CSV table of C-alpha atoms in Angstrom, one decimal:
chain,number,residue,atom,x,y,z
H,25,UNK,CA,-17.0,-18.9,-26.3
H,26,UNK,CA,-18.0,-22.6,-26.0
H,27,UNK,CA,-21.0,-25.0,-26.1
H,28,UNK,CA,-21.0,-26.8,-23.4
H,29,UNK,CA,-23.5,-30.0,-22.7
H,30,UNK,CA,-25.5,-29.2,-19.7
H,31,UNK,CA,-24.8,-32.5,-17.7
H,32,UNK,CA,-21.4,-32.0,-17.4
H,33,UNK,CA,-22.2,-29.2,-14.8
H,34,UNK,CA,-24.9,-31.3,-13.4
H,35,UNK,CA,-27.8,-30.0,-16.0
H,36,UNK,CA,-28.2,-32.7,-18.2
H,37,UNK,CA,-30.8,-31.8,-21.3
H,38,UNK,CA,-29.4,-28.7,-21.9
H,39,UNK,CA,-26.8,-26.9,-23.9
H,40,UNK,CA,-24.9,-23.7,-22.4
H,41,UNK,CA,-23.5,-20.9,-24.0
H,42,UNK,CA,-20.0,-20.2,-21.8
H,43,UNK,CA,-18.6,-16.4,-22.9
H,44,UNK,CA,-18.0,-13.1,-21.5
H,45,UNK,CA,-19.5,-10.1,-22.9
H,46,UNK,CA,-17.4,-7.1,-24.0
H,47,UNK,CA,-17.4,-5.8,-20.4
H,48,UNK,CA,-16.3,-8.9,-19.2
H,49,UNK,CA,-18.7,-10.3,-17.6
H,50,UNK,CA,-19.7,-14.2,-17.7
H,51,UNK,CA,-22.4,-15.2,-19.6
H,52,UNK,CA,-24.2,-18.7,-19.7
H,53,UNK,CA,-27.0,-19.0,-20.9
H,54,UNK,CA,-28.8,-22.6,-21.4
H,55,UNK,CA,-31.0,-23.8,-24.4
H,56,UNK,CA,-32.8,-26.8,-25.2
H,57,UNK,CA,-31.0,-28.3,-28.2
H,58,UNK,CA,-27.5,-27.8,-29.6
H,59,UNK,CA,-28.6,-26.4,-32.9
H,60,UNK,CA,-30.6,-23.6,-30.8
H,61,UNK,CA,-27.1,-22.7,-28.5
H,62,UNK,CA,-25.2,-22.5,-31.8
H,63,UNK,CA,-27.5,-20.1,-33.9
H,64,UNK,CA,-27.1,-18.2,-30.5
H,65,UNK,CA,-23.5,-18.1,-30.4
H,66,UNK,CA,-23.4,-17.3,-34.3
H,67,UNK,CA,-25.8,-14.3,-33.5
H,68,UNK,CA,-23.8,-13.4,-30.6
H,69,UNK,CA,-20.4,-13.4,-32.2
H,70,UNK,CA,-21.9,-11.7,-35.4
H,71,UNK,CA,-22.7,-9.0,-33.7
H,72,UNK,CA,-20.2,-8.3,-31.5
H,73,UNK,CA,-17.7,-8.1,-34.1
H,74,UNK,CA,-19.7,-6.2,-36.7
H,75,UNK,CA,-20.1,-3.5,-34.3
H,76,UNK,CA,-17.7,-1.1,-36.1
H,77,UNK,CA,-16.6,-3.1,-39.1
H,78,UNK,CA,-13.9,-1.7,-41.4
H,79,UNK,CA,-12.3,0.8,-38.8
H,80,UNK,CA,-9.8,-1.0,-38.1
H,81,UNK,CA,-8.1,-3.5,-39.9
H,82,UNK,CA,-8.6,-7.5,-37.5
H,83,UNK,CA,-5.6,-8.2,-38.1
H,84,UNK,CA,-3.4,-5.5,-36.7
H,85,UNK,CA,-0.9,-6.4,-34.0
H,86,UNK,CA,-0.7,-5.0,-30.6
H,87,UNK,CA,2.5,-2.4,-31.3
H,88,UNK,CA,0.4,-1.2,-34.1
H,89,UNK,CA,-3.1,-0.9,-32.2
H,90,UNK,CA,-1.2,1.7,-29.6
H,91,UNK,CA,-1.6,4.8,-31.2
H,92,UNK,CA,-5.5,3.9,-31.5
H,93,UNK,CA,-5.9,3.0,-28.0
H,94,UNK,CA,-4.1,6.8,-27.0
H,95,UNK,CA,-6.5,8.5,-29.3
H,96,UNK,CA,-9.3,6.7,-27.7
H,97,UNK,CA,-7.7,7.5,-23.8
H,98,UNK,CA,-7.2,10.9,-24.8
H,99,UNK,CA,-11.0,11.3,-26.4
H,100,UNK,CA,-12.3,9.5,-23.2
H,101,UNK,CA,-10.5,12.7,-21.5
H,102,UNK,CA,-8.4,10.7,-19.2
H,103,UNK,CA,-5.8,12.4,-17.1
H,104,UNK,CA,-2.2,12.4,-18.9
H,105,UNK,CA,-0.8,10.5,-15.8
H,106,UNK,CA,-3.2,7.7,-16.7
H,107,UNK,CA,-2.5,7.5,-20.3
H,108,UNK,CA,1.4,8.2,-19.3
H,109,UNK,CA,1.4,4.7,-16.7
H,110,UNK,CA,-0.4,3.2,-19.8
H,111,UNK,CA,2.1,4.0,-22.1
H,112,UNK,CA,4.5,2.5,-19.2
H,113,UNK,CA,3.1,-0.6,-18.8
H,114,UNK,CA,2.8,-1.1,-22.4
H,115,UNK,CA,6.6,-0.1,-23.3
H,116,UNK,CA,8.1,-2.2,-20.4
H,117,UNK,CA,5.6,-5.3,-19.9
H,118,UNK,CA,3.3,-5.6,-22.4
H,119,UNK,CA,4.8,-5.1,-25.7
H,120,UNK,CA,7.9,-7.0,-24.5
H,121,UNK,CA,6.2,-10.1,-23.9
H,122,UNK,CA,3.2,-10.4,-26.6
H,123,UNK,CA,5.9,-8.9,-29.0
H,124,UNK,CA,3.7,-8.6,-32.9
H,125,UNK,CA,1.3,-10.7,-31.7
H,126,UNK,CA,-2.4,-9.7,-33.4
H,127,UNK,CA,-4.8,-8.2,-30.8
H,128,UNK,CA,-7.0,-10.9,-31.4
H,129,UNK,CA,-4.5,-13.5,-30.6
H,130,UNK,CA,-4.0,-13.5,-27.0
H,131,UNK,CA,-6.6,-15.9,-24.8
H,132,UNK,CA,-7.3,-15.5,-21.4
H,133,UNK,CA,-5.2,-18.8,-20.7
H,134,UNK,CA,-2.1,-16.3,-22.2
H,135,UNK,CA,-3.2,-13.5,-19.9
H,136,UNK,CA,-3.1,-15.8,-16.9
H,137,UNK,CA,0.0,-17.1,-17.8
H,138,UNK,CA,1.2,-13.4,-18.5
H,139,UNK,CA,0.6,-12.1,-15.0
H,140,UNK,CA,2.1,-15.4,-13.7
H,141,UNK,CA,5.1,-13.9,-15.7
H,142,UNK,CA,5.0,-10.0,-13.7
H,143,UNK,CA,4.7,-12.2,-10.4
H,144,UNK,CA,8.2,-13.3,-10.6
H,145,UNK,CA,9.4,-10.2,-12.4
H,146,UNK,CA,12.0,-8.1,-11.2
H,147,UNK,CA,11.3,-4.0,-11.0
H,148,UNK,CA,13.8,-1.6,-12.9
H,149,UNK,CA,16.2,-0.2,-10.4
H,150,UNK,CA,16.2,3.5,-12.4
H,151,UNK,CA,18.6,5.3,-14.5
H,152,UNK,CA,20.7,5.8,-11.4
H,153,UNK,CA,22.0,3.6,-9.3
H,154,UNK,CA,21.3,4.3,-5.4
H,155,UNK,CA,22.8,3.1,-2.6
H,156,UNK,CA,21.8,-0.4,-1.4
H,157,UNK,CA,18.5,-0.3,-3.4
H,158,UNK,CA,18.2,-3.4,-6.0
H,159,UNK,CA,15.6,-4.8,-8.2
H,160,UNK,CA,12.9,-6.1,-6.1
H,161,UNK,CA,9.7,-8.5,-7.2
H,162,UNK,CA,6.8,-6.2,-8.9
H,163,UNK,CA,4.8,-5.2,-6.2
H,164,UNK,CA,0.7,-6.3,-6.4
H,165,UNK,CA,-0.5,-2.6,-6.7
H,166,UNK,CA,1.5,-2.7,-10.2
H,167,UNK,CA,0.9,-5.8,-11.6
H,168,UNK,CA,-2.9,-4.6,-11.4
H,169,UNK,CA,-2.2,-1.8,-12.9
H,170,UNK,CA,0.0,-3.3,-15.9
H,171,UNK,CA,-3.4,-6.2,-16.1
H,172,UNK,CA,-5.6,-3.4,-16.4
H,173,UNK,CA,-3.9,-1.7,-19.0
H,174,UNK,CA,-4.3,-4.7,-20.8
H,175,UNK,CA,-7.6,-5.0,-20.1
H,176,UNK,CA,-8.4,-1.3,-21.4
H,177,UNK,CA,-7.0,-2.5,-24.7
H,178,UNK,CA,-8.7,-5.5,-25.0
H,179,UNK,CA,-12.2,-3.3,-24.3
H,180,UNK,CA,-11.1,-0.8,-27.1
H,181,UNK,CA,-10.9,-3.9,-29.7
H,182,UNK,CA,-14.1,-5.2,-28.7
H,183,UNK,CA,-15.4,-1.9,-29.2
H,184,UNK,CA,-13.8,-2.0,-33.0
H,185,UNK,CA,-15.0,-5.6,-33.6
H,186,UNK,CA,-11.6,-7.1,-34.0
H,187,UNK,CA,-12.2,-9.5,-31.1
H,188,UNK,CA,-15.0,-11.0,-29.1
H,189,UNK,CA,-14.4,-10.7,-25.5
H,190,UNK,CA,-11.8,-9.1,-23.3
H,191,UNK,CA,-9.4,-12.1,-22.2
H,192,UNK,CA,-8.0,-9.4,-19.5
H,193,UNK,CA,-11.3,-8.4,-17.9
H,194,UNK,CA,-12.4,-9.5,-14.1
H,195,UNK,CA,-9.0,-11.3,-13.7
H,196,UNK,CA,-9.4,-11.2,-10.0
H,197,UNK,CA,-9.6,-14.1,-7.7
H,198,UNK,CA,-12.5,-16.6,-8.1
H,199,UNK,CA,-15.3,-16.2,-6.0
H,200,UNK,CA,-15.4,-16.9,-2.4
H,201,UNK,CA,-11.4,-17.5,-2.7
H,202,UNK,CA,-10.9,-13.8,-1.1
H,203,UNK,CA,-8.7,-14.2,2.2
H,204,UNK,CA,-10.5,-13.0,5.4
H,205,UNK,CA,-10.2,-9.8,7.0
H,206,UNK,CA,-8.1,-11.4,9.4
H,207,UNK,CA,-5.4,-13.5,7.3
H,208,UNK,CA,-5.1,-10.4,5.1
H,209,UNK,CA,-3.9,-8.1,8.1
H,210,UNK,CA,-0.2,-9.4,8.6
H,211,UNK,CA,2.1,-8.2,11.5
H,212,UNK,CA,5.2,-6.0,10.2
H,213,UNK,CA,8.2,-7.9,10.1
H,214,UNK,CA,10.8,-6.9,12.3
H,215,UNK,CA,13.7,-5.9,9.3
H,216,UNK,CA,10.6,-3.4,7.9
H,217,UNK,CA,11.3,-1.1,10.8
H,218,UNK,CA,14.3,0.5,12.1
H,219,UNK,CA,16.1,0.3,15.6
H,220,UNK,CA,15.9,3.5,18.1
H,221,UNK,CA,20.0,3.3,17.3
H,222,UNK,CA,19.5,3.1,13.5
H,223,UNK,CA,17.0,5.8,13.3
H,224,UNK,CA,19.3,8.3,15.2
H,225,UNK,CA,21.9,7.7,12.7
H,226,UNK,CA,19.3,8.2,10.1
H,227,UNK,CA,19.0,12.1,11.6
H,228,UNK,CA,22.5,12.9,12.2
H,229,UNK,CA,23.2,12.2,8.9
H,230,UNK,CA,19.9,13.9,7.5
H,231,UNK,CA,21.3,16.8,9.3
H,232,UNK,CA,24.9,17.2,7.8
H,233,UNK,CA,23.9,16.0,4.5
H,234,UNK,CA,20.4,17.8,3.5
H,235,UNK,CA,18.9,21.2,3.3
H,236,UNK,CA,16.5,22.5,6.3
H,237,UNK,CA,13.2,21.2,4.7
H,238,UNK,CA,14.2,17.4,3.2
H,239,UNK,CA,15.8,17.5,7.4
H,240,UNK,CA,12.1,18.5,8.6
H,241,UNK,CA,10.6,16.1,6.1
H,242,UNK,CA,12.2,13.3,7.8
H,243,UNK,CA,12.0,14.4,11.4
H,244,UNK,CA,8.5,14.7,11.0
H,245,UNK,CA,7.5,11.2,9.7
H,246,UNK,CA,10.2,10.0,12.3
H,247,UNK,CA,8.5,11.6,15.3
H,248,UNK,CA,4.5,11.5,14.2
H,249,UNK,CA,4.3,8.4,12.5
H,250,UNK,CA,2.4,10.1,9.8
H,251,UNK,CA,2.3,8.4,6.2
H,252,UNK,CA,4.3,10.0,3.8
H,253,UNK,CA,1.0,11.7,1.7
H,254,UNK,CA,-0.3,13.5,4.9
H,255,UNK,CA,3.1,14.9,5.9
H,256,UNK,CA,3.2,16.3,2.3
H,257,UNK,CA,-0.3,17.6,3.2
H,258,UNK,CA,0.0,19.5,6.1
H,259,UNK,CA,-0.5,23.4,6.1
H,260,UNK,CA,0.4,25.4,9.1
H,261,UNK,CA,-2.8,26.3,10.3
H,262,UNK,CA,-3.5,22.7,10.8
H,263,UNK,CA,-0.4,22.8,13.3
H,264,UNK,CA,-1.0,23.7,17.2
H,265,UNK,CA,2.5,24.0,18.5
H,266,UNK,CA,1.3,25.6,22.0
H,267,UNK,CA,-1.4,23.3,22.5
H,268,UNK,CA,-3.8,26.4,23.2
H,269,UNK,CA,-6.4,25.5,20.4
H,270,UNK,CA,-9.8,23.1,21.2
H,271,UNK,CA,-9.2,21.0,24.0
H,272,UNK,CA,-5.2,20.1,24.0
H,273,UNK,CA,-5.0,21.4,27.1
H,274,UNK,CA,-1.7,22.7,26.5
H,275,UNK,CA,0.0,19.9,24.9
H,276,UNK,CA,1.3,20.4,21.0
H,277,UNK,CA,-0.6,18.9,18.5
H,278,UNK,CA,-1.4,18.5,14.8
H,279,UNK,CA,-4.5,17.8,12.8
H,280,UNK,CA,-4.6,15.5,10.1
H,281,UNK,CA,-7.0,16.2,8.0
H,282,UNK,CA,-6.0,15.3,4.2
H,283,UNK,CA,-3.8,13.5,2.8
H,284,UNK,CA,-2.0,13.1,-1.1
H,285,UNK,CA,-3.5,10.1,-3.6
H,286,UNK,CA,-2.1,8.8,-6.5
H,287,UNK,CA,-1.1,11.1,-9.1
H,288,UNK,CA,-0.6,13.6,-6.4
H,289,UNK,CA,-4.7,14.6,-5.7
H,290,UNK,CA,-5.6,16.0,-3.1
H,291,UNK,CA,-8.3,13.9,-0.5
H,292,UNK,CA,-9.0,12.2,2.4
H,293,UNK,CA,-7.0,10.1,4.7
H,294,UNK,CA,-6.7,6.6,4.3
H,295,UNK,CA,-9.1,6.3,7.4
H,296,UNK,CA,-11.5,8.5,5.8
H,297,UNK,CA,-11.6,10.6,9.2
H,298,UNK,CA,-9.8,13.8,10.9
H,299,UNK,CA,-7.3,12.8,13.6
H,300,UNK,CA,-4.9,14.3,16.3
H,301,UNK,CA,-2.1,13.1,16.7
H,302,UNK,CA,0.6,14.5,19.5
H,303,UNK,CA,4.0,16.1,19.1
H,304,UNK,CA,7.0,15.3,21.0
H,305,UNK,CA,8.8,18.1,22.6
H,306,UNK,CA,12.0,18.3,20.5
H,307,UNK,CA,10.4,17.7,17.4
H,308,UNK,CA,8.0,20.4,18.3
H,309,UNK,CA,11.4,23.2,18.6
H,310,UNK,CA,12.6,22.5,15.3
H,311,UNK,CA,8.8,23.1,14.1
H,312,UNK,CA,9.0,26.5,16.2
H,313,UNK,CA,12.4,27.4,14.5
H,314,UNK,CA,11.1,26.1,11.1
H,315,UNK,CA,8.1,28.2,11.4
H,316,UNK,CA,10.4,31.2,11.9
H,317,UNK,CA,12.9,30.9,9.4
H,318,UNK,CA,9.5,30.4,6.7
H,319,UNK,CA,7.3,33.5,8.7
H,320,UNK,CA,4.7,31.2,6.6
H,321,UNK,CA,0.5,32.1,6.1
H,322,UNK,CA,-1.6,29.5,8.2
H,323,UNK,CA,-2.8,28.3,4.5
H,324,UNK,CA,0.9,27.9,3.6
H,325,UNK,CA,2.0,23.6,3.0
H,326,UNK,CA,4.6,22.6,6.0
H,327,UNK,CA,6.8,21.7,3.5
H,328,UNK,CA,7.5,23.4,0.4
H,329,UNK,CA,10.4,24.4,-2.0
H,330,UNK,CA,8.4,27.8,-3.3
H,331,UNK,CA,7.7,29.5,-0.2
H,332,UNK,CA,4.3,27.2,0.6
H,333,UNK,CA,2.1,27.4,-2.3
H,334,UNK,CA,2.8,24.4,-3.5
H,335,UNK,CA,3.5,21.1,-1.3
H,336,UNK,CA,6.8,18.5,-1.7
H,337,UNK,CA,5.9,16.0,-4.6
H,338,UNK,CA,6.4,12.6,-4.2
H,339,UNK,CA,9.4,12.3,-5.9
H,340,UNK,CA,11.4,15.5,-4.3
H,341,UNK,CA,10.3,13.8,-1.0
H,342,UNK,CA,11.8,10.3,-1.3
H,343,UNK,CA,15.1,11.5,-4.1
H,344,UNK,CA,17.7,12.4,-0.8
H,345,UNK,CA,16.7,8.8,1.1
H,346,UNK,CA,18.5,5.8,-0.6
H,347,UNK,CA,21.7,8.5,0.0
H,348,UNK,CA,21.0,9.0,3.7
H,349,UNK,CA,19.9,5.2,4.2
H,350,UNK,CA,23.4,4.5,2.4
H,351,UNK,CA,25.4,6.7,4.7
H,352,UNK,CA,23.9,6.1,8.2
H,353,UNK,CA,25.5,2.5,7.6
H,354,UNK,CA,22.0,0.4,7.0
H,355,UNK,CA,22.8,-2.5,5.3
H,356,UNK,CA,19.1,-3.5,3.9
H,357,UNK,CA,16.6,-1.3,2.0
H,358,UNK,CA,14.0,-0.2,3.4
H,359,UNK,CA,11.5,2.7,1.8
H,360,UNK,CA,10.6,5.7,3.2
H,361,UNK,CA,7.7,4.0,4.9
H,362,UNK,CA,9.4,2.7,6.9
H,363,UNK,CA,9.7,5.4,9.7
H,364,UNK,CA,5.9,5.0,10.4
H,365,UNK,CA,6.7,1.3,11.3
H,366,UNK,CA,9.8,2.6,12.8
H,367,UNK,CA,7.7,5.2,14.9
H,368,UNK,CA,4.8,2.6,16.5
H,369,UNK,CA,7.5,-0.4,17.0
H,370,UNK,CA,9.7,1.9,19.4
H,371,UNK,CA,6.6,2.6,21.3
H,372,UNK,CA,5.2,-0.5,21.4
H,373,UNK,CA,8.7,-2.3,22.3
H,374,UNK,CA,8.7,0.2,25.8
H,375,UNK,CA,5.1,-0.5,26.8
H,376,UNK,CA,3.0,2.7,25.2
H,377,UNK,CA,-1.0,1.7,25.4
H,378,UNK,CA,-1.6,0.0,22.2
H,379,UNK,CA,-4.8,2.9,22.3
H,380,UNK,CA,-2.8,5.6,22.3
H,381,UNK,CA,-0.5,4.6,19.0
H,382,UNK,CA,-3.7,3.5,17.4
H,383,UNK,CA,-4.7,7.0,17.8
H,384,UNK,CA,-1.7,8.4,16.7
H,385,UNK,CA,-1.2,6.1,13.8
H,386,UNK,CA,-5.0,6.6,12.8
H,387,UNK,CA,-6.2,2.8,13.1
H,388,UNK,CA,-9.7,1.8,12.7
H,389,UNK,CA,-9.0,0.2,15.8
H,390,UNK,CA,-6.6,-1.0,18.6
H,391,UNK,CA,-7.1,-4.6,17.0
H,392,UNK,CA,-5.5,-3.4,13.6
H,393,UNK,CA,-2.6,-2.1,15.7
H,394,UNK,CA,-2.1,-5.1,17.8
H,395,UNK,CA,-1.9,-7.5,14.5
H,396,UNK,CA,0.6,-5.1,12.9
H,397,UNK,CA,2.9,-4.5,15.6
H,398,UNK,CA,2.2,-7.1,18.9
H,399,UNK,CA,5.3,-9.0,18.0
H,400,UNK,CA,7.1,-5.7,19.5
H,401,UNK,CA,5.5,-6.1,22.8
H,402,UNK,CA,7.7,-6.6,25.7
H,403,UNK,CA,7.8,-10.5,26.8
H,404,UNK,CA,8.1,-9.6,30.5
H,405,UNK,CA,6.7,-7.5,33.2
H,406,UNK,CA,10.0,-5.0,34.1
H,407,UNK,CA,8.2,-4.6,37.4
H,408,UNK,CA,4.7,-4.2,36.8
H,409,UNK,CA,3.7,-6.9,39.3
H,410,UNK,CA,4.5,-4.4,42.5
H,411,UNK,CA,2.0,-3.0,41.5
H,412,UNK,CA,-1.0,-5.6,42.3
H,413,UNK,CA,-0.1,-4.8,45.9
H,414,UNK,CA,-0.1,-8.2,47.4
H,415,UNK,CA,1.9,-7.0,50.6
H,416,UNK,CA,-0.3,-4.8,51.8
H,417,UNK,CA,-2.9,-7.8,52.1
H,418,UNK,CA,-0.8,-11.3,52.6
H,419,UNK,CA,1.1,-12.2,56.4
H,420,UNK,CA,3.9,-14.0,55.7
H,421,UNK,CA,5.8,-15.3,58.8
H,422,UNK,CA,9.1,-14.9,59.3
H,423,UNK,CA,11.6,-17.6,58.2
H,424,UNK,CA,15.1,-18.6,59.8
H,425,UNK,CA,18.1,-17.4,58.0
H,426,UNK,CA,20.5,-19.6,60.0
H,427,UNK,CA,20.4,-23.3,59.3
H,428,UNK,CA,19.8,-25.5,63.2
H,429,UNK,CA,21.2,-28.7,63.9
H,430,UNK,CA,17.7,-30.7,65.6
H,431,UNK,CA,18.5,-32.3,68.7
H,432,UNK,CA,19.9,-36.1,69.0
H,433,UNK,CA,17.0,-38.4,69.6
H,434,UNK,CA,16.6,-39.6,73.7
H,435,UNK,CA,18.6,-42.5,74.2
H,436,UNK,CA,21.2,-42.4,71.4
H,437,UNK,CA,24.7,-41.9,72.2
C-alpha cells in the first residue's frame, strides 16, 4: 500500500491510495490532500489486520502456518486431491525456496521473482527411472497451480490479520498484454508426432510386451486420434462396430460423448459437444475380438482392469509407455499425447480433407486444424493436375520429332 501524488499519473491535485484488497483486487482510490489518503490508508490497514486478532500469532513463518491453512482447506470441504497438489506444491516449491520466512514477509516483487524461478525449473523425473524420459522445464499448467497455492495461503493470512494483501493474487498478465487467438494457436512441431514407421514399431512392441487391454489402449488412441481422457471414457454402448446404428450407413463408428477432467471427474469433451468419429477396418477386428474375450454390458468402460465397472486411471494408462517408447528404438520422449498428433499428421501428410480430420479430431473448426498440422501438407500435386482436364478442351498441333537441315539460300554455292 502506497500514497502516491496524483500528477505523477497525470492527476495532479490529488493523492491516491495504490493497494489490493484481500481478494486481490486493485484499489486506488484518490483524495484531496495527503493527510486525508493517509487517515485512509491507516483505517484501511487497521482494519484489515484486526479482522481476527490473536488467532494466530503475525509472526509465524510459512512451514509453521501449513497445518493452519489444511485445517482451513479441509473445513472449506475441498476435495483431498486439491489439498493433496497443495501439500505438493508446498513440499517441493514453495517451502524450498521461502524457507522460515514469516508469512508476512514475502512482497509481490518476491512472488514475481519466485515464478520467474519455476519458469526455468526443472520437473522431478519420479522415483524410477524410465527409459529416455529426463527432467523437462515445469510446464505452465503447474506453475499456475504451484502460484495459486500460494495465493490460497496468502488469502488465509489476510483472513487471520497477519498481513495486508495477498502478494500472489491476480498474478496473471497485465491487461490487454493477452496474445491473440491467433498467435496462441501454434502448429505442432514435427519431433511431437511420430513417423507411420515409428508408430508401427510402437505396436509390435505393444503387442509382445503388454497385456490385451494396455495393447487396446494404445491401438485405440493410435487409430482414432482420440485424447487420452475420452479413450478412458468410452463405454461399449457408445461403440457401433457394424455401422447399423443412426445414419452410418454401414461404416463403424464411435461416439464421443464424455471425456475424464482433472482429478479423474467425469464431464464433457474439451469441445463441449458429442462427436463421431470413424474406425478403421483392422482396428475395428481387434474391437470385435476384444469385445468377445470381455462379453462386456453396453454400460461396461472399453477399458477396464475389473471387468468394466470402473475405467483405466490416468496413471495405469500411461505406467507401460516410457517402456514401449524405450524398446521400439525412439530416441526422443514424447508423451502419450503424442499419437493424436501422430494420428492427424499421417493423414494430413497423404492428402486426407483437412474437414474430415477436423471432424475426427473434434476441432471447433477446419482453421484450428490447418494451424496445427498444415506444415504436414504435401508440397506437390502427385498428379492432381490431370484432373483439370485441359486435353479434352486445348488443340495442340503436332511437332517434328526429327530435327531438318533448311535448304541452302539461291545463289550460294
Amino acid at each position: 500500500m502506497t500514497i502516491i501524488d496524483g500528477a505523477k499519473r497525470g492527476r495532479p491535485g490529488i493523492f491516491i491510495v495504490d493497494y489490493r484488497d484481500a481478494k486481490g483486487h486493485r484499489r486506488t482510490p484518490s483524495f484531496a490532500t495527503w493527510d486525508d489518503a493517509k487517515e485512509f490508508a491507516n483505517k484501511e490497514l487497521g482494519f484489515r489486520n484486526n479482522g481476527k486478532a490473536g488467532t494466530v500469532n503475525p509472526n509465524i513463518t510459512l512451514p509453521d502456518f501449513v497445518p493452519h491453512c489444511v485445517d482451513i482447506w479441509e473445513e472449506d470441504e475441498l476435495e483431498p486431491a486439491t489439498i493433496e497438489g497443495h501439500l505438493q506444491a508446498l513440499n517441493n516449491h514453495i517451502l524450498p525456496y521461502f524457507k522460515n520466512a514469516r508469512v508476512s514477509a514475502p512482497t509481490r516483487r518476491d512472488i514475481v521473482k519466485f515464478k520467474e524461478h519455476l519458469n526455468h525449473k526443472r520437473a522431478r523425473c519420479g522415483k524410477q527411472k524410465a527409459p529416455i524420459k529426463t527432467g523437462r522445464l515445469l510446464q505452465k499448467t503447474t506453475i499456475r497451480n504451484i502460484v495459486n497455492t500460494a495465493s490460497s495461503i496468502f488469502t488465509i493470512a489476510v483472513e487471520e490479520g497477519i498481513r495486508p494483501d495477498n502478494p500472489a493474487a491476480r498474478l496473471g498478465r497485465r491487461k490487454n498484454k493477452r496474445p491473440k487467438a491467433e498467435e496462441r494457436i501454434q502448429p505442432i512441431a514435427v519431433r511431437k508426432a511420430m513417423t507411420k514407421q515409428e508408430r508401427d514399431r510402437i505396436l509390435v512392441v505393444a503387442r509382445l510386451l503388454l497385456n490385451d487391454l494396455h495393447y487396446t489402449a494404445l491401438c485405440l488412441l493410435a487409430g482414432t486420434g482420440l485424447r487420452p481422457g475420452e479413450a478412458r471414457a468410452l463405454r461399449w454402448q457408445h461403440l457401433d462396430l457394424d455401422g447399423s446404428q443412426g445414419i452410418h450407413e454401414g461404416v463403424p463408428m464411435l461416439s464421443v460423448e464424455e471425456t475424464f477432467k482433472r482429478h479423474g471427474r467425469l464431464g464433457c469433451t474439451k469441445g463441449k459437444e458429442r462427436r463421431e468419429v470413424e474406425i478403421e477396418a483392422a482396428l475395428c477386428a481387434w474391437l470385435r475380438y476384444w469385445k468377445h474375450v470381455r462379453q462386456p454390458r453396453p454400460t461396461d468402460f472399453v477399458l477396464s482392469e475389473d471387468g468394466g465397472r470402473s475405467a483405466l486411471s490416468k496413471t495405469q494408462l500411461n505406467q507401460p509407455w516410457p517402456y514401449v517408447l524405450g524398446l521400439a528404438g525412439i530416441d526422443r520422449w514424447l508423451p502419450l499425447y503424442c499419437l493424436r498428433h501422430t494420428y492427424a499428421s499421417i493423414l494430413v501428410r497423404a492428402g486426407v480433407s483437412p474437414a474430415f480430420v477436423c471432424r475426427q479430431l473434434g476441432h471447433a473448426n477446419t482453421t484450428t486444424t490447418e494451424k496445427y498440422y498444415a506444415h504436414w501438407l504435401p508440397q506437390n500435386s502427385h498428379g492432381a493436375l490431370t484432373k483439370l482436364g485441359l486435353g479434352a478442351a486445348m488443340v495442340v498441333p503436332p511437332v517434328a520429332t526429327t530435327f531438318q537441315t533448311p535448304p541452302a539460300p539461291e545463289g550460294t554455292a
